[in-house]
Coordinates of C-alpha atoms in Angstrom, one line a residue:
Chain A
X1 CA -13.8 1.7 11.4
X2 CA -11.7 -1.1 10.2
X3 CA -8.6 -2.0 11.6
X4 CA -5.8 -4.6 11.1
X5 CA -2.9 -6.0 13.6
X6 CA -0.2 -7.6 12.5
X7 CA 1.3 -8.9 16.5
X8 CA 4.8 -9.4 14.8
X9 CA 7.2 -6.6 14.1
X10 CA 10.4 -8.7 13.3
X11 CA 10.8 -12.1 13.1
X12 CA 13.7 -14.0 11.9
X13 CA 13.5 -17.4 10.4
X14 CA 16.3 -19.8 8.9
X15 CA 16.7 -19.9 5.3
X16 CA 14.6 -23.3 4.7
X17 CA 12.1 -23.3 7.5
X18 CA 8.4 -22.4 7.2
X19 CA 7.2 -19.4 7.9
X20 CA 3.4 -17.6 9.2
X21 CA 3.0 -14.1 9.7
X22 CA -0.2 -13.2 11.4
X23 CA -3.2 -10.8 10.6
X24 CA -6.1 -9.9 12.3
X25 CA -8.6 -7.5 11.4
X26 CA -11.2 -6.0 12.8
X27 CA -14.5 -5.5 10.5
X28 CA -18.5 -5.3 10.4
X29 CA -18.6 -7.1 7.1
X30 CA -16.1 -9.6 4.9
X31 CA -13.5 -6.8 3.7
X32 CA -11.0 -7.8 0.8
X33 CA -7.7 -8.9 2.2
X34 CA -4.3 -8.6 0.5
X35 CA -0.8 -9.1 1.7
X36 CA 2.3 -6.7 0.1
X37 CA 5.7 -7.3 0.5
X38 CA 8.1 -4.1 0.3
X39 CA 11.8 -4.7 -0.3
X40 CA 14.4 -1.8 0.2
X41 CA 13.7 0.8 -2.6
X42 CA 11.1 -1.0 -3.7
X43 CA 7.1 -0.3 -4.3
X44 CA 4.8 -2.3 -2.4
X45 CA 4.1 -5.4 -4.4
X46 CA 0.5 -7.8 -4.3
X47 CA 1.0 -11.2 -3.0
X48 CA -2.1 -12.4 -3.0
X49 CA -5.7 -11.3 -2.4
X50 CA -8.9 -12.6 -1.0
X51 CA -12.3 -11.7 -2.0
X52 CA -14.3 -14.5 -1.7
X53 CA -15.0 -18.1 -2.5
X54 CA -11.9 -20.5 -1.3
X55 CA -10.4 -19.6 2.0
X56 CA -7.0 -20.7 1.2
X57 CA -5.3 -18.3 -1.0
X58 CA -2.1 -18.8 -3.9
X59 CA 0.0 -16.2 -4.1
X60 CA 3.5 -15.6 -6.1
X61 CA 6.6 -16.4 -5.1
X62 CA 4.9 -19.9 -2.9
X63 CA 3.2 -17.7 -0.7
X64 CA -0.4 -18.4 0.8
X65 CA -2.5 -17.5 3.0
X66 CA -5.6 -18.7 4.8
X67 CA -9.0 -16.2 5.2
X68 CA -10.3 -17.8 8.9
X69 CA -13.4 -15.4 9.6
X70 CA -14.4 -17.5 13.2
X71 CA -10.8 -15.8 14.2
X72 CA -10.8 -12.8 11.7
X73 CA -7.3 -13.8 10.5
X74 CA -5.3 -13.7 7.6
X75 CA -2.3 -15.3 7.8
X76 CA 0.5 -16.0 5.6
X77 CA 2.3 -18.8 5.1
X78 CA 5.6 -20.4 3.0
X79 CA 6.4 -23.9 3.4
X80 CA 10.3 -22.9 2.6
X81 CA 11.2 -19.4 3.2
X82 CA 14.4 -18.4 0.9
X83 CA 16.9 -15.6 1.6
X84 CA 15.3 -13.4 -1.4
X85 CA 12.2 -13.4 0.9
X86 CA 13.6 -11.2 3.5
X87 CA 11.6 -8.0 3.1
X88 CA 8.8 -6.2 5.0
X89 CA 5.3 -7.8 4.5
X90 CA 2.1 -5.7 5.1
X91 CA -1.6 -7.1 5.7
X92 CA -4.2 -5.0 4.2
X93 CA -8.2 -4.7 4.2
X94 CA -10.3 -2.6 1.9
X95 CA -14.4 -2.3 2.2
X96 CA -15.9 -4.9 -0.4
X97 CA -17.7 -1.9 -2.4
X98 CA -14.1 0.0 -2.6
X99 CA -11.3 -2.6 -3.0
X100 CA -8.4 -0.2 -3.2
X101 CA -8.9 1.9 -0.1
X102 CA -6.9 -0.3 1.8
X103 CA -6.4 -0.2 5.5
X104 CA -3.1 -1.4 6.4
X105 CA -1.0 -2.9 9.0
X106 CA 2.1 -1.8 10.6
X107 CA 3.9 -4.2 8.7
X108 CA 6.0 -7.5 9.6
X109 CA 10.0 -7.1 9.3
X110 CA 10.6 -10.7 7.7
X111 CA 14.8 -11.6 8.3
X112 CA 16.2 -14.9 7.0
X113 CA 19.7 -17.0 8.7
X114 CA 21.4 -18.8 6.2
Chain B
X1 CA 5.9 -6.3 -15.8
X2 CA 5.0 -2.8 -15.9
X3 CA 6.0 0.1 -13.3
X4 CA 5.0 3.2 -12.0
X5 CA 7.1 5.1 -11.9
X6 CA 7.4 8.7 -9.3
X7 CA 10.3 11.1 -8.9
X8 CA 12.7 12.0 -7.1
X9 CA 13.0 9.8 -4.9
X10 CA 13.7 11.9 -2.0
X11 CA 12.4 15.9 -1.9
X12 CA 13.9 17.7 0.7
X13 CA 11.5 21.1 1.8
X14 CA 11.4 24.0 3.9
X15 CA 8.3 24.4 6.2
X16 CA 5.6 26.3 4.3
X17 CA 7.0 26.1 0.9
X18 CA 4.5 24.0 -1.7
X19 CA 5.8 21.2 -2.7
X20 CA 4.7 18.9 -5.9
X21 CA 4.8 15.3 -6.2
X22 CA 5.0 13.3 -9.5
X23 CA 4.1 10.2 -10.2
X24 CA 3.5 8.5 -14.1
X25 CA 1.2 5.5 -13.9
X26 CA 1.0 2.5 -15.9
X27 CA 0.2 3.8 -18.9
X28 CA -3.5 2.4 -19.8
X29 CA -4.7 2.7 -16.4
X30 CA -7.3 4.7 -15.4
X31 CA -7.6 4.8 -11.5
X32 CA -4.9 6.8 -9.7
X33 CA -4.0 6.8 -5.9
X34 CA -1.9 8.7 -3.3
X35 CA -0.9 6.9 -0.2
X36 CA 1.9 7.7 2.6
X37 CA 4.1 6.3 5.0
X38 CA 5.0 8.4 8.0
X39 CA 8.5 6.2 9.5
X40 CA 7.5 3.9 11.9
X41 CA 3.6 4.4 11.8
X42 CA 1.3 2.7 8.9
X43 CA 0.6 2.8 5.2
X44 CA -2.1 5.7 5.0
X45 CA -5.0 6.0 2.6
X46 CA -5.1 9.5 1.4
X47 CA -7.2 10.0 -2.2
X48 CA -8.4 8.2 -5.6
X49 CA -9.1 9.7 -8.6
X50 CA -11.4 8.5 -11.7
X51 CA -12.0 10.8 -14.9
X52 CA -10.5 13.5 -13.6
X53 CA -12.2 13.7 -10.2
X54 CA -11.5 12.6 -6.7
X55 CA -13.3 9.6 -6.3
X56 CA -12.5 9.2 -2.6
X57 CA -10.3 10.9 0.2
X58 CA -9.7 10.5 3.8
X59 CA -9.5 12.6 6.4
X60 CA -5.6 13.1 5.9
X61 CA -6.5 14.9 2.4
X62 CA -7.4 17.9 3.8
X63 CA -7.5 21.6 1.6
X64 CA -3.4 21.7 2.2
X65 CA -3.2 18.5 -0.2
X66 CA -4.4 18.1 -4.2
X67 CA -4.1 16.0 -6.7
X68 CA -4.0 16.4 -10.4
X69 CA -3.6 14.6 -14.1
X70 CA -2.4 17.7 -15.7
X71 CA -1.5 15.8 -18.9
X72 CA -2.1 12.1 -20.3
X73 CA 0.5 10.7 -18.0
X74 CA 1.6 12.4 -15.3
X75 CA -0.4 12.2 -11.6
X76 CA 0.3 14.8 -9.2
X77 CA -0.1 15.5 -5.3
X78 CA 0.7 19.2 -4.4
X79 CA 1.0 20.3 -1.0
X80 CA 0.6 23.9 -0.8
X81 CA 2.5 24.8 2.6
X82 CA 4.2 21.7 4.0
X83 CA 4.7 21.0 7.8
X84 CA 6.7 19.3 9.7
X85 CA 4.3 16.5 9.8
X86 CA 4.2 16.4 6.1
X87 CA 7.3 14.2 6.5
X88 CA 6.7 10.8 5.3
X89 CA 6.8 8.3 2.2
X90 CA 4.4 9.0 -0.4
X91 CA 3.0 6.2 -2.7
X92 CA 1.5 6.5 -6.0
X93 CA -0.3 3.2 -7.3
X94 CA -2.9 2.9 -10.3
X95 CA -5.3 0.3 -11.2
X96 CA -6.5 -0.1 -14.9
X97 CA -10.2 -1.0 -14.8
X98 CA -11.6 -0.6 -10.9
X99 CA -11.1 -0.1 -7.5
X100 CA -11.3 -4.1 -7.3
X101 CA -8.5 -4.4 -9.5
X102 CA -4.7 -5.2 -8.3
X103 CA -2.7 -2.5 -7.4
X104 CA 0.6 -1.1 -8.6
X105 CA 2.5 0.8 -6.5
X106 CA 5.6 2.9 -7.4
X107 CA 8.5 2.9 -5.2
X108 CA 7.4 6.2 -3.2
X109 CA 8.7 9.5 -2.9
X110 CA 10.5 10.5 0.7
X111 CA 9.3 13.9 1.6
X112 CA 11.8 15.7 4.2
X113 CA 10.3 18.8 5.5
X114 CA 12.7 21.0 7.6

């Protein structure tokens, strides 16, 4: 069965800084990988996704994030985190024959210092 | 961009009674999912649903849950005699064409069952 790990429950950056979030997944094949961001009240929302071909993903709001499958990571990154960007984020995986049964995470509690 | 859209908010229950959960996707799309959130554990698969059939389900989704698109744009997940266990966010998304297609989720639906 798949699984993913996000090591990180909180983490609190400053307003300006970089930020990664990590994801690791465990899986017999390539899956699909997204990351969602969930603000207060708010829906989860697609960041970006991976399916195949580059391993270095665009997302909105200047997020990427990097498909490694020697370490079975998915990471996210932002060169410049903003205090907007304070949310929780949640890595996902879905089997690559049924991309919306998605396997998540427990989800990364993103704070931001001004 | 467009939203989908599930009410109330928060539905308070007593054990046992049935409850019914709404949700209206975006309006052209075609695929239809229920997931949940119990607090402090992860974002749960639970059923898809395609032309008026469950598509997939997991092991969650057992003969106390169903789902149905009783009109042309509501999407519904009745649970006929709610435990305490029962208590959890429940997400509605949609996709228009596939499963490979992004999802939208709503903002979710906090079911309280006393």
């Amino acid at each position: 069965a798949q699984s993913v790990t996000q090591p990180d429950i909180h983490i609190t950056v400053s307003e300006g800084a970089s930020l990664e979030l990590r994801c690791n997944y465990s899986y017999g094949a390539t899956p699909y990988l997204f990351w969602y961001v969930q603000s207060p009240g708010q829906g989860l929302q697609l960041l970006l996704k991976y399916f195949s071909g580059d391993t270095l993903v665009q997302g909105i709001k200047g997020f990427e994030a990097e498909f490694k499958r020697s370490q079975s990571s998915f990471n996210l990154r932002k060169p410049s985190v903003h205090w907007s960007d304070a949310a929780e984020y949640f890595c996902a995986v879905a089997p690559n024959n049924a991309g919306n049964m998605l396997t998540f995470g427990g989800g990364t509690r993103l704070m931001v210092k001004p | 961009e467009p939203e989908v859209t599930q009410t109330p908010s928060h539905q308070v229950t007593q054990m046992g009674q049935e409850v019914i959960l709404r949700c209206v996707p975006i309006s052209n799309h075609l695929y239809f999912y229920w997931y949940r959130q119990i607090l402090g554990q992860k974002v749960e698969f639970l059923v898809s649903f395609y032309n008026n059939e469950i598509s997939e389900k997991s092991e969650i989704f057992d003969d106390q849950f169903s789902v149905e698109r009783p009109d042309g744009s509501n999407f519904t997940l009745k649970i006929r005699s709610t435990k305490l266990e029962d208590s959890a966010m429940y997400f509605c998304a949609s996709t228009k064409l596939g499963p490979n297609e992004k999802l939208f989720f709503g903002s979710g639906t906090q079911l309280s069952v006393l």
